């Protein structure tokens, strides 16, 4: 099973991914966690340069790079999917759809970039208001994080696609333990734990 955490910047994806990993491991399940973009790969390093203003690309190129970053790790994801009960993704294919649409790209074109990669069995969108996102991290925000209007459109995009694609929305404005509790309700229902 692949469980993916999605949401705007500073929604708590990294925190909730780690909390879910610990919880599932304590239930004696084999779990592997991935984070995307993966900045340790050659393409990931290029994405990092773009996000911090050291490179300029048209929207199509950056979204191809984001997809290519997942393809760089495809064999690792496939092996993990075969060996583990659960693979947790801190962002995955779905974020490219939301960010791409917000950047004016077509959904079907974006979906084709990841065709062939394992699909998420459960997508949990951590929904946090843009104002709170900015309060959580005030400095060192990347290109996408800096723009409040863009950030607001991302939140709206996640809600809209969640409704269309059956993704689960969790209120991420609560304490991290309350968010985790809500996440576990969604996961338990899906996995029938």
Short mmCIF file of N, CA and C in Angstrom, two decimals:
data_model
loop_
_atom_site.label_atom_id
_atom_site.label_comp_id
_atom_site.label_asym_id
_atom_site.label_seq_id
_atom_site.Cartn_x
_atom_site.Cartn_y
_atom_site.Cartn_z
N UNK A 1 0.84 -1.18 0.00
CA UNK A 1 0.00 0.00 0.00
C UNK A 1 0.89 1.25 0.00
N UNK A 2 0.54 2.22 -0.81
CA UNK A 2 1.24 3.52 -0.83
C UNK A 2 0.30 4.57 -0.26
N UNK A 3 0.76 5.21 0.81
CA UNK A 3 0.02 6.30 1.45
C UNK A 3 0.80 7.58 1.20
N UNK A 4 0.16 8.55 0.60
CA UNK A 4 0.82 9.80 0.24
C UNK A 4 0.25 10.97 1.04
N UNK A 5 1.16 11.75 1.61
CA UNK A 5 0.78 13.00 2.27
C UNK A 5 1.00 14.14 1.30
N UNK A 6 -0.03 14.94 1.12
CA UNK A 6 0.03 16.11 0.25
C UNK A 6 -0.47 17.33 1.00
N UNK A 7 -0.30 18.48 0.40
CA UNK A 7 -0.76 19.73 0.99
C UNK A 7 0.21 20.84 0.67
N UNK A 8 -0.22 22.05 0.96
CA UNK A 8 0.63 23.21 0.71
C UNK A 8 1.85 23.20 1.61
N UNK A 9 2.69 24.20 1.41
CA UNK A 9 3.91 24.32 2.20
C UNK A 9 3.59 24.53 3.67
N UNK A 10 4.38 23.87 4.51
CA UNK A 10 4.26 23.97 5.98
C UNK A 10 2.94 23.42 6.51
N UNK A 11 2.37 22.45 5.80
CA UNK A 11 1.11 21.84 6.26
C UNK A 11 1.36 20.74 7.29
N UNK A 12 2.63 20.30 7.42
CA UNK A 12 2.96 19.25 8.38
C UNK A 12 3.18 17.89 7.74
N UNK A 13 3.45 17.86 6.44
CA UNK A 13 3.64 16.59 5.73
C UNK A 13 4.80 15.77 6.29
N UNK A 14 5.93 16.42 6.49
CA UNK A 14 7.12 15.73 7.01
C UNK A 14 6.85 15.18 8.42
N UNK A 15 6.24 15.99 9.26
CA UNK A 15 5.92 15.58 10.64
C UNK A 15 4.95 14.41 10.64
N UNK A 16 3.87 14.51 9.88
CA UNK A 16 2.85 13.46 9.87
C UNK A 16 3.35 12.18 9.21
N UNK A 17 4.21 12.32 8.19
CA UNK A 17 4.80 11.13 7.56
C UNK A 17 5.62 10.35 8.59
N UNK A 18 6.45 11.07 9.35
CA UNK A 18 7.30 10.43 10.36
C UNK A 18 6.46 9.82 11.48
N UNK A 19 5.41 10.53 11.90
CA UNK A 19 4.54 10.01 12.96
C UNK A 19 3.82 8.74 12.51
N UNK A 20 3.34 8.73 11.27
CA UNK A 20 2.67 7.55 10.75
C UNK A 20 3.65 6.38 10.63
N UNK A 21 4.85 6.67 10.17
CA UNK A 21 5.87 5.63 10.06
C UNK A 21 6.12 4.97 11.42
N UNK A 22 6.31 5.78 12.46
CA UNK A 22 6.54 5.24 13.81
C UNK A 22 5.34 4.41 14.28
N UNK A 23 4.15 4.93 14.06
CA UNK A 23 2.93 4.23 14.51
C UNK A 23 2.77 2.87 13.82
N UNK A 24 2.98 2.83 12.51
CA UNK A 24 2.83 1.58 11.78
C UNK A 24 3.93 0.58 12.14
N UNK A 25 5.14 1.09 12.35
CA UNK A 25 6.22 0.19 12.78
C UNK A 25 5.94 -0.39 14.16
N UNK A 26 5.34 0.42 15.03
CA UNK A 26 5.00 -0.08 16.38
C UNK A 26 3.92 -1.17 16.29
N UNK A 27 3.17 -1.19 15.19
CA UNK A 27 2.17 -2.23 14.94
C UNK A 27 2.80 -3.41 14.19
N UNK A 28 4.15 -3.41 14.12
CA UNK A 28 4.93 -4.50 13.50
C UNK A 28 4.76 -4.60 11.98
N UNK A 29 4.45 -3.48 11.35
CA UNK A 29 4.37 -3.44 9.89
C UNK A 29 5.70 -2.97 9.32
N UNK A 30 6.06 -3.50 8.15
CA UNK A 30 7.26 -3.03 7.45
C UNK A 30 6.88 -1.76 6.69
N UNK A 31 7.65 -0.69 6.92
CA UNK A 31 7.31 0.62 6.36
C UNK A 31 8.56 1.27 5.78
N UNK A 32 8.41 1.92 4.63
CA UNK A 32 9.49 2.70 4.02
C UNK A 32 8.93 4.09 3.71
N UNK A 33 9.73 5.12 4.00
CA UNK A 33 9.32 6.51 3.80
C UNK A 33 10.19 7.16 2.72
N UNK A 34 9.53 7.85 1.78
CA UNK A 34 10.21 8.65 0.76
C UNK A 34 9.71 10.09 0.85
N UNK A 35 10.57 11.03 0.46
CA UNK A 35 10.17 12.44 0.36
C UNK A 35 10.52 12.95 -1.03
N UNK A 36 9.58 13.66 -1.63
CA UNK A 36 9.82 14.28 -2.94
C UNK A 36 9.49 15.76 -2.89
N UNK A 37 10.26 16.61 -3.58
CA UNK A 37 11.42 16.25 -4.35
C UNK A 37 12.52 15.66 -3.45
N UNK A 38 13.30 14.75 -4.05
CA UNK A 38 14.45 14.17 -3.36
C UNK A 38 15.66 14.99 -3.81
N UNK A 39 16.10 15.88 -2.93
CA UNK A 39 17.17 16.82 -3.29
C UNK A 39 18.56 16.19 -3.30
N UNK A 40 18.67 14.89 -3.01
CA UNK A 40 19.99 14.23 -2.99
C UNK A 40 20.40 13.73 -4.37
N UNK A 41 19.46 13.66 -5.31
CA UNK A 41 19.76 13.14 -6.65
C UNK A 41 20.24 14.28 -7.55
N UNK A 42 20.84 13.96 -8.70
CA UNK A 42 21.26 15.03 -9.63
C UNK A 42 20.10 15.94 -10.06
N UNK A 43 18.97 15.36 -10.42
CA UNK A 43 17.82 16.18 -10.83
C UNK A 43 17.25 16.92 -9.63
N UNK A 44 17.24 16.27 -8.47
CA UNK A 44 16.77 16.92 -7.24
C UNK A 44 17.60 18.16 -6.92
N UNK A 45 18.90 18.09 -7.14
CA UNK A 45 19.78 19.25 -6.90
C UNK A 45 19.44 20.40 -7.85
N UNK A 46 19.09 20.04 -9.08
CA UNK A 46 18.70 21.06 -10.06
C UNK A 46 17.37 21.71 -9.66
N UNK A 47 16.43 20.92 -9.16
CA UNK A 47 15.15 21.44 -8.67
C UNK A 47 15.40 22.41 -7.52
N UNK A 48 16.28 22.04 -6.62
CA UNK A 48 16.62 22.89 -5.48
C UNK A 48 17.19 24.23 -5.95
N UNK A 49 18.04 24.19 -6.97
CA UNK A 49 18.60 25.44 -7.53
C UNK A 49 17.48 26.32 -8.08
N UNK A 50 16.54 25.71 -8.78
CA UNK A 50 15.40 26.44 -9.33
C UNK A 50 14.57 27.08 -8.20
N UNK A 51 14.25 26.28 -7.19
CA UNK A 51 13.40 26.76 -6.10
C UNK A 51 14.05 27.90 -5.31
N UNK A 52 15.37 27.97 -5.35
CA UNK A 52 16.07 29.03 -4.61
C UNK A 52 16.62 30.12 -5.53
N UNK A 53 16.04 30.22 -6.74
CA UNK A 53 16.32 31.34 -7.63
C UNK A 53 17.64 31.28 -8.37
N UNK A 54 18.31 30.13 -8.39
CA UNK A 54 19.60 30.02 -9.08
C UNK A 54 19.46 29.54 -10.52
N UNK A 55 18.25 29.11 -10.89
CA UNK A 55 17.95 28.68 -12.25
C UNK A 55 16.57 29.21 -12.62
N UNK A 56 16.35 29.41 -13.93
CA UNK A 56 15.03 29.81 -14.42
C UNK A 56 14.61 28.82 -15.48
N UNK A 57 13.37 28.36 -15.37
CA UNK A 57 12.81 27.42 -16.34
C UNK A 57 11.36 27.78 -16.59
N UNK A 58 10.86 27.47 -17.79
CA UNK A 58 9.42 27.57 -18.02
C UNK A 58 8.71 26.51 -17.15
N UNK A 59 7.43 26.72 -16.90
CA UNK A 59 6.66 25.80 -16.06
C UNK A 59 6.75 24.36 -16.55
N UNK A 60 6.69 24.14 -17.86
CA UNK A 60 6.73 22.78 -18.40
C UNK A 60 8.03 22.08 -17.99
N UNK A 61 9.13 22.80 -18.03
CA UNK A 61 10.43 22.20 -17.71
C UNK A 61 10.52 21.81 -16.24
N UNK A 62 10.12 22.70 -15.34
CA UNK A 62 10.22 22.38 -13.91
C UNK A 62 9.31 21.20 -13.57
N UNK A 63 8.14 21.12 -14.19
CA UNK A 63 7.25 20.00 -13.89
C UNK A 63 7.77 18.69 -14.50
N UNK A 64 8.47 18.78 -15.62
CA UNK A 64 9.15 17.59 -16.16
C UNK A 64 10.28 17.17 -15.22
N UNK A 65 11.01 18.14 -14.68
CA UNK A 65 12.09 17.83 -13.73
C UNK A 65 11.53 17.18 -12.46
N UNK A 66 10.41 17.70 -11.96
CA UNK A 66 9.80 17.12 -10.76
C UNK A 66 9.39 15.67 -11.01
N UNK A 67 8.83 15.40 -12.19
CA UNK A 67 8.47 14.03 -12.55
C UNK A 67 9.74 13.18 -12.72
N UNK A 68 10.75 13.74 -13.38
CA UNK A 68 12.01 13.01 -13.59
C UNK A 68 12.65 12.64 -12.25
N UNK A 69 12.49 13.49 -11.26
CA UNK A 69 13.02 13.21 -9.93
C UNK A 69 12.37 11.96 -9.33
N UNK A 70 11.08 11.79 -9.57
CA UNK A 70 10.41 10.58 -9.10
C UNK A 70 10.88 9.36 -9.90
N UNK A 71 11.11 9.56 -11.21
CA UNK A 71 11.61 8.46 -12.04
C UNK A 71 13.03 8.07 -11.63
N UNK A 72 13.83 9.03 -11.17
CA UNK A 72 15.18 8.70 -10.68
C UNK A 72 15.12 7.68 -9.55
N UNK A 73 14.08 7.76 -8.75
CA UNK A 73 13.92 6.88 -7.59
C UNK A 73 12.92 5.75 -7.84
N UNK A 74 12.46 5.61 -9.08
CA UNK A 74 11.40 4.64 -9.40
C UNK A 74 11.76 3.22 -8.95
N UNK A 75 12.98 2.76 -9.24
CA UNK A 75 13.35 1.40 -8.85
C UNK A 75 13.31 1.23 -7.34
N UNK A 76 13.75 2.25 -6.60
CA UNK A 76 13.71 2.20 -5.13
C UNK A 76 12.27 2.13 -4.64
N UNK A 77 11.40 2.92 -5.26
CA UNK A 77 9.98 2.94 -4.86
C UNK A 77 9.35 1.59 -5.17
N UNK A 78 9.62 1.05 -6.35
CA UNK A 78 9.05 -0.25 -6.75
C UNK A 78 9.52 -1.36 -5.80
N UNK A 79 10.83 -1.38 -5.50
CA UNK A 79 11.36 -2.40 -4.57
C UNK A 79 10.73 -2.26 -3.19
N UNK A 80 10.62 -1.02 -2.72
CA UNK A 80 10.03 -0.78 -1.40
C UNK A 80 8.57 -1.22 -1.38
N UNK A 81 7.88 -0.97 -2.48
CA UNK A 81 6.47 -1.35 -2.59
C UNK A 81 6.32 -2.88 -2.54
N UNK A 82 7.27 -3.59 -3.13
CA UNK A 82 7.25 -5.06 -3.12
C UNK A 82 7.61 -5.64 -1.75
N UNK A 83 8.53 -4.99 -1.04
CA UNK A 83 9.08 -5.55 0.21
C UNK A 83 8.35 -5.11 1.47
N UNK A 84 7.63 -4.01 1.41
CA UNK A 84 7.04 -3.44 2.62
C UNK A 84 5.52 -3.51 2.59
N UNK A 85 4.95 -3.54 3.78
CA UNK A 85 3.49 -3.50 3.89
C UNK A 85 2.98 -2.14 3.46
N UNK A 86 3.73 -1.09 3.83
CA UNK A 86 3.30 0.28 3.55
C UNK A 86 4.50 1.12 3.08
N UNK A 87 4.28 1.90 2.03
CA UNK A 87 5.24 2.91 1.59
C UNK A 87 4.56 4.25 1.83
N UNK A 88 5.25 5.12 2.57
CA UNK A 88 4.71 6.45 2.86
C UNK A 88 5.46 7.46 2.00
N UNK A 89 4.70 8.33 1.36
CA UNK A 89 5.28 9.39 0.53
C UNK A 89 4.99 10.75 1.15
N UNK A 90 6.04 11.50 1.39
CA UNK A 90 5.92 12.91 1.76
C UNK A 90 5.99 13.65 0.42
N UNK A 91 4.84 13.86 -0.18
CA UNK A 91 4.64 14.35 -1.54
C UNK A 91 4.98 13.25 -2.54
N UNK A 92 4.22 13.28 -3.61
CA UNK A 92 4.46 12.29 -4.66
C UNK A 92 3.88 12.83 -5.96
N UNK A 93 3.26 12.01 -6.74
CA UNK A 93 2.73 12.40 -8.05
C UNK A 93 1.69 13.52 -7.95
N UNK A 94 0.89 13.45 -6.92
CA UNK A 94 -0.26 14.35 -6.80
C UNK A 94 0.13 15.83 -6.68
N UNK A 95 1.25 16.10 -6.02
CA UNK A 95 1.67 17.51 -5.87
C UNK A 95 1.99 18.13 -7.23
N UNK A 96 2.56 17.33 -8.14
CA UNK A 96 2.87 17.85 -9.47
C UNK A 96 1.60 18.24 -10.21
N UNK A 97 0.52 17.52 -9.95
CA UNK A 97 -0.76 17.86 -10.59
C UNK A 97 -1.27 19.21 -10.09
N UNK A 98 -1.30 19.38 -8.77
CA UNK A 98 -1.83 20.61 -8.19
C UNK A 98 -0.97 21.81 -8.55
N UNK A 99 0.34 21.68 -8.37
CA UNK A 99 1.24 22.80 -8.69
C UNK A 99 1.24 23.08 -10.19
N UNK A 100 1.18 22.02 -11.00
CA UNK A 100 1.17 22.20 -12.45
C UNK A 100 -0.07 22.92 -12.95
N UNK A 101 -1.23 22.51 -12.45
CA UNK A 101 -2.48 23.18 -12.83
C UNK A 101 -2.43 24.65 -12.41
N UNK A 102 -1.91 24.90 -11.21
CA UNK A 102 -1.79 26.28 -10.73
C UNK A 102 -0.84 27.08 -11.61
N UNK A 103 0.14 26.39 -12.21
CA UNK A 103 1.08 27.05 -13.13
C UNK A 103 0.54 27.10 -14.56
N UNK A 104 -0.74 26.73 -14.75
CA UNK A 104 -1.37 26.87 -16.06
C UNK A 104 -1.22 25.68 -16.99
N UNK A 105 -0.77 24.54 -16.48
CA UNK A 105 -0.58 23.36 -17.32
C UNK A 105 -1.83 22.48 -17.29
N UNK A 106 -1.95 21.61 -18.28
CA UNK A 106 -3.13 20.74 -18.41
C UNK A 106 -2.96 19.48 -17.56
N UNK A 107 -4.05 19.07 -16.91
CA UNK A 107 -4.05 17.90 -16.02
C UNK A 107 -3.61 16.64 -16.76
N UNK A 108 -4.16 16.39 -17.95
CA UNK A 108 -3.83 15.15 -18.66
C UNK A 108 -2.35 15.09 -19.03
N UNK A 109 -1.75 16.22 -19.41
CA UNK A 109 -0.32 16.27 -19.73
C UNK A 109 0.50 15.95 -18.47
N UNK A 110 0.13 16.54 -17.35
CA UNK A 110 0.84 16.31 -16.09
C UNK A 110 0.74 14.85 -15.66
N UNK A 111 -0.44 14.26 -15.81
CA UNK A 111 -0.63 12.85 -15.41
C UNK A 111 0.24 11.92 -16.24
N UNK A 112 0.44 12.24 -17.52
CA UNK A 112 1.25 11.39 -18.39
C UNK A 112 2.72 11.37 -17.97
N UNK A 113 3.19 12.42 -17.31
CA UNK A 113 4.59 12.47 -16.88
C UNK A 113 4.93 11.35 -15.90
N UNK A 114 3.95 10.89 -15.13
CA UNK A 114 4.18 9.86 -14.12
C UNK A 114 3.58 8.51 -14.49
N UNK A 115 3.08 8.39 -15.72
CA UNK A 115 2.47 7.14 -16.15
C UNK A 115 3.50 6.01 -16.06
N UNK A 116 3.15 4.96 -15.32
CA UNK A 116 4.07 3.84 -15.14
C UNK A 116 4.65 3.76 -13.75
N UNK A 117 4.65 4.86 -13.01
CA UNK A 117 5.08 4.83 -11.61
C UNK A 117 3.98 4.21 -10.76
N UNK A 118 4.34 3.54 -9.65
CA UNK A 118 3.29 3.03 -8.76
C UNK A 118 2.37 4.17 -8.32
N UNK A 119 1.08 3.85 -8.21
CA UNK A 119 0.09 4.86 -7.82
C UNK A 119 -0.17 4.82 -6.32
N UNK A 120 -0.60 5.94 -5.78
CA UNK A 120 -0.98 6.03 -4.37
C UNK A 120 -2.29 5.28 -4.16
N UNK A 121 -2.35 4.52 -3.07
CA UNK A 121 -3.60 3.85 -2.69
C UNK A 121 -4.46 4.76 -1.82
N UNK A 122 -3.79 5.66 -1.13
CA UNK A 122 -4.48 6.60 -0.24
C UNK A 122 -3.73 7.92 -0.28
N UNK A 123 -4.43 9.00 -0.57
CA UNK A 123 -3.83 10.34 -0.56
C UNK A 123 -4.50 11.14 0.55
N UNK A 124 -3.68 11.64 1.47
CA UNK A 124 -4.17 12.46 2.58
C UNK A 124 -3.67 13.88 2.36
N UNK A 125 -4.60 14.79 2.17
CA UNK A 125 -4.26 16.20 1.99
C UNK A 125 -4.34 16.89 3.35
N UNK A 126 -3.20 17.41 3.80
CA UNK A 126 -3.16 18.18 5.04
C UNK A 126 -3.50 19.61 4.68
N UNK A 127 -4.66 20.03 5.09
CA UNK A 127 -5.20 21.34 4.70
C UNK A 127 -4.93 22.36 5.78
N UNK A 128 -4.16 23.38 5.43
CA UNK A 128 -3.84 24.45 6.38
C UNK A 128 -4.03 25.79 5.66
N UNK A 129 -4.68 26.77 6.31
CA UNK A 129 -4.84 28.07 5.67
C UNK A 129 -3.49 28.71 5.35
N UNK A 130 -3.46 29.42 4.25
CA UNK A 130 -2.22 30.05 3.78
C UNK A 130 -1.62 30.97 4.85
N UNK A 131 -2.46 31.68 5.60
CA UNK A 131 -1.98 32.58 6.65
C UNK A 131 -1.20 31.80 7.71
N UNK A 132 -1.72 30.63 8.07
CA UNK A 132 -1.04 29.80 9.06
C UNK A 132 0.26 29.22 8.51
N UNK A 133 0.24 28.84 7.24
CA UNK A 133 1.46 28.34 6.59
C UNK A 133 2.58 29.36 6.70
N UNK A 134 2.26 30.62 6.44
CA UNK A 134 3.28 31.67 6.51
C UNK A 134 3.71 31.94 7.94
N UNK A 135 2.82 31.75 8.90
CA UNK A 135 3.18 31.93 10.30
C UNK A 135 4.13 30.82 10.77
N UNK A 136 4.00 29.63 10.20
CA UNK A 136 4.84 28.49 10.60
C UNK A 136 6.27 28.62 10.10
N UNK A 137 6.45 29.28 8.97
CA UNK A 137 7.79 29.48 8.42
C UNK A 137 7.84 30.85 7.78
N UNK A 138 8.55 31.76 8.43
CA UNK A 138 8.57 33.15 7.97
C UNK A 138 9.75 33.46 7.05
N UNK A 139 10.83 32.71 7.19
CA UNK A 139 12.04 33.01 6.41
C UNK A 139 12.49 31.78 5.64
N UNK A 140 13.44 32.02 4.71
CA UNK A 140 14.03 30.94 3.90
C UNK A 140 12.98 30.14 3.14
N UNK A 141 11.97 30.82 2.65
CA UNK A 141 10.92 30.16 1.86
C UNK A 141 11.39 30.09 0.41
N UNK A 142 11.08 28.97 -0.25
CA UNK A 142 11.51 28.82 -1.65
C UNK A 142 10.57 29.57 -2.59
N UNK A 143 10.87 29.47 -3.88
CA UNK A 143 10.15 30.20 -4.93
C UNK A 143 8.63 30.01 -4.83
N UNK A 144 8.18 28.78 -4.63
CA UNK A 144 6.75 28.52 -4.54
C UNK A 144 6.18 29.00 -3.21
N UNK A 145 6.98 28.91 -2.15
CA UNK A 145 6.50 29.25 -0.81
C UNK A 145 6.35 30.75 -0.59
N UNK A 146 7.12 31.56 -1.30
CA UNK A 146 7.17 33.00 -1.04
C UNK A 146 5.90 33.75 -1.46
N UNK A 147 5.25 33.28 -2.50
CA UNK A 147 4.14 33.99 -3.11
C UNK A 147 2.83 33.61 -2.42
N UNK A 148 2.25 34.55 -1.66
CA UNK A 148 1.04 34.27 -0.89
C UNK A 148 -0.16 33.96 -1.80
N UNK A 149 -0.28 34.68 -2.89
CA UNK A 149 -1.40 34.43 -3.81
C UNK A 149 -1.28 33.04 -4.43
N UNK A 150 -0.07 32.66 -4.83
CA UNK A 150 0.18 31.33 -5.40
C UNK A 150 -0.12 30.26 -4.35
N UNK A 151 0.32 30.50 -3.13
CA UNK A 151 0.10 29.56 -2.02
C UNK A 151 -1.40 29.34 -1.79
N UNK A 152 -2.16 30.41 -1.86
CA UNK A 152 -3.61 30.32 -1.69
C UNK A 152 -4.25 29.50 -2.81
N UNK A 153 -3.76 29.70 -4.04
CA UNK A 153 -4.27 28.93 -5.18
C UNK A 153 -3.93 27.44 -5.04
N UNK A 154 -2.76 27.16 -4.46
CA UNK A 154 -2.36 25.76 -4.23
C UNK A 154 -3.35 25.10 -3.27
N UNK A 155 -3.68 25.78 -2.17
CA UNK A 155 -4.64 25.24 -1.20
C UNK A 155 -5.98 24.95 -1.87
N UNK A 156 -6.44 25.91 -2.68
CA UNK A 156 -7.71 25.73 -3.39
C UNK A 156 -7.61 24.56 -4.37
N UNK A 157 -6.46 24.45 -5.05
CA UNK A 157 -6.24 23.37 -6.01
C UNK A 157 -6.28 22.00 -5.35
N UNK A 158 -5.68 21.90 -4.17
CA UNK A 158 -5.72 20.62 -3.44
C UNK A 158 -7.16 20.26 -3.08
N UNK A 159 -7.93 21.24 -2.59
CA UNK A 159 -9.32 20.95 -2.21
C UNK A 159 -10.14 20.50 -3.42
N UNK A 160 -9.94 21.20 -4.54
CA UNK A 160 -10.70 20.90 -5.75
C UNK A 160 -10.36 19.50 -6.29
N UNK A 161 -9.06 19.20 -6.39
CA UNK A 161 -8.67 17.89 -6.91
C UNK A 161 -8.99 16.77 -5.93
N UNK A 162 -8.93 17.07 -4.62
CA UNK A 162 -9.29 16.06 -3.61
C UNK A 162 -10.73 15.60 -3.82
N UNK A 163 -11.59 16.56 -4.08
CA UNK A 163 -13.00 16.24 -4.30
C UNK A 163 -13.15 15.40 -5.58
N UNK A 164 -12.44 15.78 -6.62
CA UNK A 164 -12.53 15.10 -7.92
C UNK A 164 -11.93 13.69 -7.88
N UNK A 165 -10.84 13.52 -7.13
CA UNK A 165 -10.09 12.27 -7.17
C UNK A 165 -10.26 11.39 -5.93
N UNK A 166 -11.07 11.83 -4.98
CA UNK A 166 -11.32 11.00 -3.80
C UNK A 166 -10.20 11.02 -2.76
N UNK A 167 -9.40 12.09 -2.76
CA UNK A 167 -8.36 12.22 -1.74
C UNK A 167 -9.02 12.62 -0.43
N UNK A 168 -8.45 12.22 0.68
CA UNK A 168 -8.98 12.54 2.01
C UNK A 168 -8.36 13.83 2.52
N UNK A 169 -9.19 14.74 3.02
CA UNK A 169 -8.70 16.02 3.55
C UNK A 169 -8.72 15.96 5.07
N UNK A 170 -7.59 16.35 5.68
CA UNK A 170 -7.47 16.41 7.13
C UNK A 170 -7.14 17.85 7.52
N UNK A 171 -7.84 18.37 8.50
CA UNK A 171 -7.59 19.72 9.00
C UNK A 171 -6.24 19.74 9.71
N UNK A 172 -5.26 20.41 9.10
CA UNK A 172 -3.90 20.44 9.65
C UNK A 172 -3.64 21.67 10.52
N UNK A 173 -4.70 22.40 10.88
CA UNK A 173 -4.55 23.57 11.75
C UNK A 173 -4.55 23.17 13.23
N UNK A 174 -4.85 21.92 13.50
CA UNK A 174 -4.90 21.44 14.89
C UNK A 174 -3.48 21.15 15.39
N UNK A 175 -3.39 20.70 16.62
CA UNK A 175 -2.09 20.27 17.15
C UNK A 175 -1.62 19.07 16.34
N UNK A 176 -0.30 18.83 16.32
CA UNK A 176 0.21 17.71 15.52
C UNK A 176 -0.36 16.38 16.00
N UNK A 177 -0.63 16.24 17.30
CA UNK A 177 -1.20 14.99 17.81
C UNK A 177 -2.65 14.81 17.37
N UNK A 178 -3.41 15.91 17.33
CA UNK A 178 -4.80 15.83 16.83
C UNK A 178 -4.83 15.52 15.34
N UNK A 179 -3.91 16.12 14.59
CA UNK A 179 -3.82 15.82 13.16
C UNK A 179 -3.48 14.34 12.98
N UNK A 180 -2.51 13.86 13.77
CA UNK A 180 -2.12 12.45 13.69
C UNK A 180 -3.31 11.53 14.00
N UNK A 181 -4.08 11.90 14.99
CA UNK A 181 -5.27 11.12 15.35
C UNK A 181 -6.24 11.04 14.17
N UNK A 182 -6.47 12.18 13.50
CA UNK A 182 -7.36 12.20 12.34
C UNK A 182 -6.76 11.39 11.18
N UNK A 183 -5.44 11.48 11.00
CA UNK A 183 -4.76 10.70 9.97
C UNK A 183 -4.95 9.22 10.24
N UNK A 184 -4.77 8.81 11.50
CA UNK A 184 -4.90 7.40 11.85
C UNK A 184 -6.32 6.87 11.61
N UNK A 185 -7.32 7.72 11.80
CA UNK A 185 -8.70 7.30 11.51
C UNK A 185 -8.85 6.97 10.02
N UNK A 186 -8.28 7.82 9.17
CA UNK A 186 -8.35 7.62 7.72
C UNK A 186 -7.56 6.37 7.32
N UNK A 187 -6.36 6.22 7.87
CA UNK A 187 -5.49 5.09 7.53
C UNK A 187 -6.10 3.78 8.02
N UNK A 188 -6.60 3.78 9.25
CA UNK A 188 -7.20 2.58 9.84
C UNK A 188 -8.39 2.11 9.01
N UNK A 189 -9.19 3.05 8.57
CA UNK A 189 -10.36 2.71 7.74
C UNK A 189 -9.90 2.09 6.40
N UNK A 190 -8.88 2.67 5.79
CA UNK A 190 -8.40 2.18 4.49
C UNK A 190 -7.71 0.82 4.62
N UNK A 191 -6.90 0.66 5.68
CA UNK A 191 -6.12 -0.57 5.84
C UNK A 191 -6.87 -1.64 6.65
N UNK A 192 -7.97 -1.25 7.25
CA UNK A 192 -8.75 -2.14 8.12
C UNK A 192 -7.87 -2.72 9.23
N UNK A 193 -7.13 -1.83 9.88
CA UNK A 193 -6.25 -2.25 10.99
C UNK A 193 -7.06 -2.62 12.22
#
